Short mmCIF file of C-alpha atoms in Angstrom, two decimals:
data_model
loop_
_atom_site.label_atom_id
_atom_site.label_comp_id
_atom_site.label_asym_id
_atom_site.label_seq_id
_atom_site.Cartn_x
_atom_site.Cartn_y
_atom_site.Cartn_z
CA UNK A 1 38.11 239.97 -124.29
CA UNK A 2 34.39 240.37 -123.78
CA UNK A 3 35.21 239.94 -119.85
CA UNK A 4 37.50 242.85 -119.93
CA UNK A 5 35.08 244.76 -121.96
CA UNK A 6 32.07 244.13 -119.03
CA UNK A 7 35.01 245.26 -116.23
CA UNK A 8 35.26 248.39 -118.18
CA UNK A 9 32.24 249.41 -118.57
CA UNK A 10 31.39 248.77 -114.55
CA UNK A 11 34.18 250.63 -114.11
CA UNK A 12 33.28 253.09 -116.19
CA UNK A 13 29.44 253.79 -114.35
CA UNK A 14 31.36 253.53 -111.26
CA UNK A 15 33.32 256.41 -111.88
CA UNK A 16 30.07 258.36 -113.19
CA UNK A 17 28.52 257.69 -109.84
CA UNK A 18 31.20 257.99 -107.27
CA UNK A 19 31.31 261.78 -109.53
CA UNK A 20 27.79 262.11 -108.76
CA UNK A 21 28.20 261.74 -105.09
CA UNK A 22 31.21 264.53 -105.49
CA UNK A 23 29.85 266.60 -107.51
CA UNK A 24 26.01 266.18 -106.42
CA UNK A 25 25.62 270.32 -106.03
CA UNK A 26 26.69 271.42 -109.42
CA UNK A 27 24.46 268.86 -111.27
CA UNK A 28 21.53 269.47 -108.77
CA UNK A 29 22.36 273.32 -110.15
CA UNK A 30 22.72 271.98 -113.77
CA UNK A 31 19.58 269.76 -113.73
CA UNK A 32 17.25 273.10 -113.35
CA UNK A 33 15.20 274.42 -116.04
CA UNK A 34 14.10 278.47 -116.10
CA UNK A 35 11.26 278.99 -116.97
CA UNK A 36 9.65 280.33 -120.08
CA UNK A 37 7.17 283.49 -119.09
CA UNK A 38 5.59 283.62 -122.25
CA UNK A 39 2.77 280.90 -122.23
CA UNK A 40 1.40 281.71 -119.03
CA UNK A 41 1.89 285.75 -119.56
CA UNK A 42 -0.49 284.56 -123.18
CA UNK A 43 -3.00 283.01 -121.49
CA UNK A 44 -3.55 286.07 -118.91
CA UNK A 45 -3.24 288.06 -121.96
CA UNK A 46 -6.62 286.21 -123.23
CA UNK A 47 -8.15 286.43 -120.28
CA UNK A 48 -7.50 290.29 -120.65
CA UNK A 49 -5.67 290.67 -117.05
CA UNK A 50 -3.27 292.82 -118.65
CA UNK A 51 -1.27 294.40 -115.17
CA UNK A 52 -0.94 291.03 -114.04
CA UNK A 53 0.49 289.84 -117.10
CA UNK A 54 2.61 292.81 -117.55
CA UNK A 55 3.66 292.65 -113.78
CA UNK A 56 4.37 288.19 -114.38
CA UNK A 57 6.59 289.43 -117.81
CA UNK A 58 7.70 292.58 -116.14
CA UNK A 59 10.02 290.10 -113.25
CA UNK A 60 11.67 287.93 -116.23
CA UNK A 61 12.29 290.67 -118.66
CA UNK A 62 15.18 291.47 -115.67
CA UNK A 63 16.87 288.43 -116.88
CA UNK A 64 18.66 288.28 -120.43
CA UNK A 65 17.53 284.85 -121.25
CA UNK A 66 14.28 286.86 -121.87
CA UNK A 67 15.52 289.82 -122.70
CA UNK A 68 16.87 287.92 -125.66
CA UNK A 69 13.50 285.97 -126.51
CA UNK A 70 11.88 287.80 -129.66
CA UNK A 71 8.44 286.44 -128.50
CA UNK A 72 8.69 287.66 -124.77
CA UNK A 73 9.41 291.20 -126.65
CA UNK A 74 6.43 291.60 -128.57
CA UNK A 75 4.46 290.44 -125.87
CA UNK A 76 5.55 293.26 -123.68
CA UNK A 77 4.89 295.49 -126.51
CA UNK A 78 1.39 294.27 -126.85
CA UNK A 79 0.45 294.57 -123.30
CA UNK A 80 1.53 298.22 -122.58
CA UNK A 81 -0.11 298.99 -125.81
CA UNK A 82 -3.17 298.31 -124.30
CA UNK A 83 -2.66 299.44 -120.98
CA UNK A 84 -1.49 302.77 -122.14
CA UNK A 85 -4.87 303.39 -124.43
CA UNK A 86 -7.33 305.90 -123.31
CA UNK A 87 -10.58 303.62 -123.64
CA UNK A 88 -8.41 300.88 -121.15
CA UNK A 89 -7.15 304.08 -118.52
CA UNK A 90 -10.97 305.46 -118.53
CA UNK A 91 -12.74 302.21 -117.78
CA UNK A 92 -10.39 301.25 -115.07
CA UNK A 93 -11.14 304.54 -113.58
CA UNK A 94 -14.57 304.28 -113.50
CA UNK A 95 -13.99 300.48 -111.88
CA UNK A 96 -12.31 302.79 -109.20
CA UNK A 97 -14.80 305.44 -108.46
CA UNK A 98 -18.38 303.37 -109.48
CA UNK A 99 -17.34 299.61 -107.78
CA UNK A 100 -13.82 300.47 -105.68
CA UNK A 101 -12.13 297.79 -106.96
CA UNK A 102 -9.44 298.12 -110.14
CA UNK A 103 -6.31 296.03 -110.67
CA UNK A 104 -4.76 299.34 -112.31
CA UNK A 105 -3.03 302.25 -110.73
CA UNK A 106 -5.36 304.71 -111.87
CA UNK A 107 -8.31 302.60 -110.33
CA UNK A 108 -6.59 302.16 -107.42
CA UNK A 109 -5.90 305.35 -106.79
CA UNK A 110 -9.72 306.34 -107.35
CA UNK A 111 -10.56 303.41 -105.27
CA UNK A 112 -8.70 304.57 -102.57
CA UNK A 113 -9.40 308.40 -102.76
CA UNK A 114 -13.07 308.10 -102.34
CA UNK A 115 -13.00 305.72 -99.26
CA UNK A 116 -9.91 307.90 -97.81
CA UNK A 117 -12.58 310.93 -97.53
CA UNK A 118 -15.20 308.30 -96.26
CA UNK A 119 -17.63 308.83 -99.42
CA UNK A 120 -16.68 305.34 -100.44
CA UNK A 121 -17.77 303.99 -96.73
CA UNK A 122 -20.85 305.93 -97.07
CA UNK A 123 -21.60 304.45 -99.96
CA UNK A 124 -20.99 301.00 -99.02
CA UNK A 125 -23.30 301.67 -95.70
CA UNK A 126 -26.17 303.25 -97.88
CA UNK A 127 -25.97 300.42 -100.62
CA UNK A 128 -25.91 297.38 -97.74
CA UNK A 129 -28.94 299.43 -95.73
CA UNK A 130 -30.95 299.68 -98.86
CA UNK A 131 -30.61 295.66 -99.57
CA UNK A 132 -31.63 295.33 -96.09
CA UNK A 133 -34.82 297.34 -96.47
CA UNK A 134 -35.68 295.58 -99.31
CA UNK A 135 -35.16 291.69 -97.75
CA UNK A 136 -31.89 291.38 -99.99
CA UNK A 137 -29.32 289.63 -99.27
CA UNK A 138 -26.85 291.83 -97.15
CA UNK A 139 -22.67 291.48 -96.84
CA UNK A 140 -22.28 291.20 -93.26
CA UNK A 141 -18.75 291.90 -94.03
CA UNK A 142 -18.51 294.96 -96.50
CA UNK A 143 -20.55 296.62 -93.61
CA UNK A 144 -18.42 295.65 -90.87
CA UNK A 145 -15.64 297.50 -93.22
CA UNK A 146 -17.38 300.53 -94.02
CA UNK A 147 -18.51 300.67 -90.24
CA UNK A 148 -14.87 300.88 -89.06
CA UNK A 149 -13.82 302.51 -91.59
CA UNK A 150 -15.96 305.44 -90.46
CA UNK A 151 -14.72 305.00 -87.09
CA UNK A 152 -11.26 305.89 -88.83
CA UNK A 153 -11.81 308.70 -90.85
CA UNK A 154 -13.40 310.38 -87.59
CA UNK A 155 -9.74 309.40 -85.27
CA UNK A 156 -8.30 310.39 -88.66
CA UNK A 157 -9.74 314.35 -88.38
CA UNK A 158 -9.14 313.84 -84.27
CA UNK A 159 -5.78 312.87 -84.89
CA UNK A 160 -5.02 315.71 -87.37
CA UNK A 161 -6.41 318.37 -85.82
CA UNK A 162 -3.98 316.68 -82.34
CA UNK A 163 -0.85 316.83 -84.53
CA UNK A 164 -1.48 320.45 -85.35
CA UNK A 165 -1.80 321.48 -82.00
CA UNK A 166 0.62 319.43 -80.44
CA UNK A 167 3.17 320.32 -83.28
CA UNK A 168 3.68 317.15 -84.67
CA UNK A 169 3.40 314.82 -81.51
CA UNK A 170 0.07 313.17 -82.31
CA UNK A 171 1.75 311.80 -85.50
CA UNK A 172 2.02 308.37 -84.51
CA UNK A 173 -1.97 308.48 -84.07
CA UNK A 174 -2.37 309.83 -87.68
CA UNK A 175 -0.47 307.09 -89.29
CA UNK A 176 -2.22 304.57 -87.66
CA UNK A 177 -5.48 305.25 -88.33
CA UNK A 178 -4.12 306.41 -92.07
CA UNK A 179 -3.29 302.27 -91.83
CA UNK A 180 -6.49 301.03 -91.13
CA UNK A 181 -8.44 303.44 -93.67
CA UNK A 182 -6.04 301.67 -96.25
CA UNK A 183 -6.66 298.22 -94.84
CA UNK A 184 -10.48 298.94 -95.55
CA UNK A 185 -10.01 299.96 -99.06
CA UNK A 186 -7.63 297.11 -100.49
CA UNK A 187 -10.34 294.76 -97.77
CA UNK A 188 -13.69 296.36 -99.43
CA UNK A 189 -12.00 295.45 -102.91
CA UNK A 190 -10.36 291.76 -102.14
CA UNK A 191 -14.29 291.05 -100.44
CA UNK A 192 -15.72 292.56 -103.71
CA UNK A 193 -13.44 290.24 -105.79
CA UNK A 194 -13.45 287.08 -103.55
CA UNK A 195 -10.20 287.69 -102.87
CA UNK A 196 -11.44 287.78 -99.07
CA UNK A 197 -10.08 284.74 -97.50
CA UNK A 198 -12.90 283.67 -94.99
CA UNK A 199 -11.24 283.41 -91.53
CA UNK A 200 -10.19 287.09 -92.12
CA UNK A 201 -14.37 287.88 -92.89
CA UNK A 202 -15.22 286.22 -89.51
CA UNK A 203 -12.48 288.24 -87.89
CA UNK A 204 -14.08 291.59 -89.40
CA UNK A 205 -17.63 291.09 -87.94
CA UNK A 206 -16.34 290.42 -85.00
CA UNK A 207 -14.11 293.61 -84.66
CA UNK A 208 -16.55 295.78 -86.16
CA UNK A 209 -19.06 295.18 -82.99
CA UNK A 210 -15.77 296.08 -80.37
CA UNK A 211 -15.23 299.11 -82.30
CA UNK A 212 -18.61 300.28 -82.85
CA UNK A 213 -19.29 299.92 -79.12
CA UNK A 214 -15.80 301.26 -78.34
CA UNK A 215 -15.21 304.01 -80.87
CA UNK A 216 -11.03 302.58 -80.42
CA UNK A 217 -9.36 301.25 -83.27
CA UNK A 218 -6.50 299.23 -80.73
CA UNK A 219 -8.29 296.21 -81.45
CA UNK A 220 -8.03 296.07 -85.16
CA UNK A 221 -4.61 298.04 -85.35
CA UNK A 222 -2.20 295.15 -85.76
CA UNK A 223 -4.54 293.74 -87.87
CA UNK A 224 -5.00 296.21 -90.02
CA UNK A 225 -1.36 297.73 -90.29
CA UNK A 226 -0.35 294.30 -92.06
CA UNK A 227 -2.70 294.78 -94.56
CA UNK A 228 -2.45 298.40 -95.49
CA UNK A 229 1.44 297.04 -96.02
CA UNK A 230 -0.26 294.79 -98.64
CA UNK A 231 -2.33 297.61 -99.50
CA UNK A 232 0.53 299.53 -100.71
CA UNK A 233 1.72 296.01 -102.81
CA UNK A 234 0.93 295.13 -106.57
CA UNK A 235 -0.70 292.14 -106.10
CA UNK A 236 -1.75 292.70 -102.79
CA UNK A 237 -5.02 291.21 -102.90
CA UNK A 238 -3.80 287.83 -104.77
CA UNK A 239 -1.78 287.65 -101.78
CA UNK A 240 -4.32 288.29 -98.98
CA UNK A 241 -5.86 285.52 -100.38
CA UNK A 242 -3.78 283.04 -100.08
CA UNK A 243 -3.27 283.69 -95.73
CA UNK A 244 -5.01 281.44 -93.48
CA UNK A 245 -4.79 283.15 -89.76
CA UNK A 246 -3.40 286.12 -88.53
CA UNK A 247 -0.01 284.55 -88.00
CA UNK A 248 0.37 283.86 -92.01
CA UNK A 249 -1.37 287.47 -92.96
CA UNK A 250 1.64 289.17 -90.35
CA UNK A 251 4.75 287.10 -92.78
CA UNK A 252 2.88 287.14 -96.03
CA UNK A 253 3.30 291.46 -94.93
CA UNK A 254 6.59 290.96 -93.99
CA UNK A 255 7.26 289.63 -97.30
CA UNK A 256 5.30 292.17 -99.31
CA UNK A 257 7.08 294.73 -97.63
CA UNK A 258 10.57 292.94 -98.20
CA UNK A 259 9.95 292.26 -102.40
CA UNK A 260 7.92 295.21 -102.99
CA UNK A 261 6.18 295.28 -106.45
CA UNK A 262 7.77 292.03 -107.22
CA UNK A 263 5.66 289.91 -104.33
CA UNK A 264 2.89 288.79 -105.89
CA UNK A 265 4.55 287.32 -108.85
CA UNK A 266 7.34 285.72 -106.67
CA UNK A 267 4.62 284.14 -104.92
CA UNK A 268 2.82 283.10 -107.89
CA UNK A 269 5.88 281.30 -108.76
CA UNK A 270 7.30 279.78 -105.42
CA UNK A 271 4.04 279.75 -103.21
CA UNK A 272 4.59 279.22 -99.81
CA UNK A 273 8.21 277.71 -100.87
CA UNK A 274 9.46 281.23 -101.68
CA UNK A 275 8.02 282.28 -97.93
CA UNK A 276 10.49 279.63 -96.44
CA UNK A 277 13.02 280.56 -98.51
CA UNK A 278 12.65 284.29 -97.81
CA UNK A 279 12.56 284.44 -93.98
CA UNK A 280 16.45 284.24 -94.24
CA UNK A 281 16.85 287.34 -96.31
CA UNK A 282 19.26 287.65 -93.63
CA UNK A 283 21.58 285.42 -95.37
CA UNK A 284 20.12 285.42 -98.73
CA UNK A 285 20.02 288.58 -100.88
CA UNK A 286 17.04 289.71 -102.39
CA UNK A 287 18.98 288.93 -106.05
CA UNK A 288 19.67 285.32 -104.95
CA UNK A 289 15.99 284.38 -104.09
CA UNK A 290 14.95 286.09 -107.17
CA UNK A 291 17.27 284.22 -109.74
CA UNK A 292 16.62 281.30 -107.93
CA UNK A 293 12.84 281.85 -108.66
CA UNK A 294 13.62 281.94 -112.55
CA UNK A 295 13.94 277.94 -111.88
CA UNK A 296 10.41 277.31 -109.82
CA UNK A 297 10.14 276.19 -107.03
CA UNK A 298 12.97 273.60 -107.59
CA UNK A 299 15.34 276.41 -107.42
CA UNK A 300 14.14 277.87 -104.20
CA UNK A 301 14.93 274.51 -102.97
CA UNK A 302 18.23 274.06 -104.07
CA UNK A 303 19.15 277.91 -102.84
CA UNK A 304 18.05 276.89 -99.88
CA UNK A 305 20.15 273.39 -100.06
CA UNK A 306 23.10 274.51 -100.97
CA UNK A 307 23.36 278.66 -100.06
CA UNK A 308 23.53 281.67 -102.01
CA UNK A 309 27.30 281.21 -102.82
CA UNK A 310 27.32 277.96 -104.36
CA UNK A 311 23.74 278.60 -106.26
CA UNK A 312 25.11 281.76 -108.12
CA UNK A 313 28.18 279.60 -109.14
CA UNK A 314 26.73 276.25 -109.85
CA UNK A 315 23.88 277.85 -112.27
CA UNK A 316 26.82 280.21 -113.80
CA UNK A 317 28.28 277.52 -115.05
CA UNK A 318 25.37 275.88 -115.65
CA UNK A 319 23.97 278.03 -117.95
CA UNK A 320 26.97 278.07 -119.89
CA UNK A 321 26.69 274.42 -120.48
CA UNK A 322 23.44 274.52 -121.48
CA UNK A 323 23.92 276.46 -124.63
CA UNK A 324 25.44 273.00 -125.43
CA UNK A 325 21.99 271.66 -125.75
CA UNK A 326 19.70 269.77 -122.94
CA UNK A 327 21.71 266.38 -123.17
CA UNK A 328 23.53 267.61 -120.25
CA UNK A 329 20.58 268.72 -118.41
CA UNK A 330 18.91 265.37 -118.82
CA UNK A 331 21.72 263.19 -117.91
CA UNK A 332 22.10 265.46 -114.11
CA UNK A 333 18.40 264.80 -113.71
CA UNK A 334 17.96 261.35 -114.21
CA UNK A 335 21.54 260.55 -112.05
CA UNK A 336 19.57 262.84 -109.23
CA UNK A 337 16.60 260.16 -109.22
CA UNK A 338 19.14 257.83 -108.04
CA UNK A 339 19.26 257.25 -104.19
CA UNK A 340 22.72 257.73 -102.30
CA UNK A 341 22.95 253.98 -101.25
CA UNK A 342 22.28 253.07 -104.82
CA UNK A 343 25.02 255.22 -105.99
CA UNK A 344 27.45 253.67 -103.76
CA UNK A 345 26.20 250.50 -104.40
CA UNK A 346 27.32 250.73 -108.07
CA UNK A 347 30.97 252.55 -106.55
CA UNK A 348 31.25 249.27 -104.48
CA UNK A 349 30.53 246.73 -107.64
CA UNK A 350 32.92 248.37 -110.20
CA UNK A 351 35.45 248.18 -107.54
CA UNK A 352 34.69 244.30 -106.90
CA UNK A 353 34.61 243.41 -111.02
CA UNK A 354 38.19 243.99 -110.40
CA UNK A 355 39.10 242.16 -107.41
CA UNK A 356 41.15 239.19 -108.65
CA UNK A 357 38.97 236.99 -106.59
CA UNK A 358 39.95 233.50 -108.17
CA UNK A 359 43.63 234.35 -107.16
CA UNK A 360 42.60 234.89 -103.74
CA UNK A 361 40.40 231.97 -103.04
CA UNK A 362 43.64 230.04 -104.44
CA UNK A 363 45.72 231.65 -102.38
CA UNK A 364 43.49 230.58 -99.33
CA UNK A 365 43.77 226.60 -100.24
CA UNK A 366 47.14 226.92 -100.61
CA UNK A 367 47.32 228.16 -96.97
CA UNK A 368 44.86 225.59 -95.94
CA UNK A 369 46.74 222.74 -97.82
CA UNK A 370 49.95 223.91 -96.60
CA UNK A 371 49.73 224.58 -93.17
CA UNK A 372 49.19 221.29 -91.59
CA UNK A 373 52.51 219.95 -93.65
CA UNK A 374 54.26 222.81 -91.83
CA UNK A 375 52.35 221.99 -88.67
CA UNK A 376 54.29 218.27 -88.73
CA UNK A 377 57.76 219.80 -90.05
#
């Protein structure tokens, strides 16, 4: 009886795992957790960095699992109670017109108005010349901005008066140097806020001597046109940060421009795994990637394991299983851990507990015994 019992139960985990190997997708799917905004949207709450929190609650309130979440309601509440107060609106506006930098629209939008009509590069020029009258310490860097960015605002009036008289052809000449005034405001600001990373503050100095000698802006204009696309991104600056050469600054645009207001948080959830995972927008909609960053960066690895197709499926049905409770969810994660040898491994055993092997080792001394006597017949 016991010996039965033992076969069964091999036979038993044997199933389990050959059903792992089958089934391996949907409980990769099922093993994922979303994750819970609120605790991380709190602490930049206390550290009074309310657009980025509202921005970080803003993506998940899309989803109903937060929708639903009493906490994650009162949050938002909070936040846009104090981001729609006059006292919070007027000193983000003076961070806009007094320093140039803001994390708020209305900043922003000061911030970018007074460099736009070159006051702001003026001002940056006067304030660096002044330090270096006085044997301060001077940012190489904010001057090489507000040096080209002078340079720009003069092709900017050359350009415009060029469209008007060539009725509309010099257009093309407008918006570029329109891109490179922008890429020295949200530059000025991300320097300002250490946001700057440092190959692109080596890169600067540099270009700031060919165009001060030249007068041309060709040599910063690729440059600069992927970062006026971050420019016009919330969260722009978090993710200028994070590029290391011109190569990464050119996709992290191509993704800014792709997710729009959404970027920064995406990236602050996936990292450069949400990158991977978005240079096939192709073949992966823009809903896909963003459900499957509701997991972490586990899900942007299974979306980009098993496809959009089976990921919408798989964690349909998966979060209908998990209202059951998170039995479920930690049974698929620990059969996961197991290797694919081992799981065949334990397939192969509860197969052999059954093999009648006595009867066959029998069976081959009879033939042994037996064959000789019919060898003298």
């Amino acid at each position: 009886m016991i010996k039965l019992i033992s076969k069964l139960a091999f036979l038993f985990i044997a199933i389990i795992a050959a059903g792992v190997l089958w089934q391996r997708a949907q409980l990769s799917a099922l093993a994922l957790t979303r994750i819970d905004p609120v605790p991380e949207t709190r602490q930049l709450v206390d550290q009074e960095r309310y657009a980025e929190a509202a921005d970080y609650l803003g993506f998940f309130m899309d989803y109903p699992y937060v929708q639903a979440n009493p906490a994650a309601q009162a949050l938002q509440q909070e936040i846009e109670t104090v981001r729609g107060s006059l006292s919070y609106q007027a000193s983000k506006l003076g961070e806009g017109l007094l320093a140039g930098t803001s994390d708020e629209t209305v900043g922003q939008a000061a911030g970018v108005v007074t460099d736009l009509f070159v006051i702001g590069d003026l001002r940056d020029l006067t304030k660096q010349g002044i330090n270096w009258a006085r044997g301060e310490e001077t940012d190489e860097v904010v001057a090489a901005l507000a040096t080209i960015g002078v340079v720009a605002t003069a092709a900017q009036v050359v350009s415009g008066v060029a469209t008007v008289g060539t009725a509309g052809a010099a257009a093309p000449s407008v918006a570029a140097t329109t891109a490179v005034k922008g890429g020295t405001t949200i530059l000025k600001a991300a320097r300002k806020l250490g946001k700057l990373p440092p190959w692109l503050g080596k890169a600067l100095v540099k270009s700031a001597k060919t165009v001060k000698q030249t007068r041309s802006l060709d040599s910063v204009a690729e440059l600069f046109g992927n970062v006026y696309k971050l420019a016009k991104t919330r969260g722009g600056m978090q993710l200028l940060s994070k590029t290391r050469d011109a190569a990464s600054l050119k996709r992290m645009a191509a993704f800014a421009e792709t997710f729009g207001q959404h970027s920064a948080t995406l990236y602050r959830i996936g990292g450069d795994t949400v990158l991977k995972t978005a240079r096939r927008a192709g073949e992966l909609s823009q809903d896909t990637i963003k459900l499957a960053a509701t997991y972490g960066k586990q899900g942007l690895r299974t979306l980009d394991k098993m496809g959009a197709l089976k990921f919408t499926k798989y964690t349909a049905r998966a979060s209908k299983i998990a209202v059951k409770g998170d039995l479920m969810r930690l049974i698929a994660r620990w059969l996961l851990q197991l290797p694919t040898w081992a799981l065949y491994a334990i397939v192969g055993l509860g197969i052999a507990v059954w093999v009648p092997w006595q009867r066959l080792r029998r069976g081959s001394r009879h033939w042994t015994v037996v064959t000789p006597g019919m060898q003298q017949a």
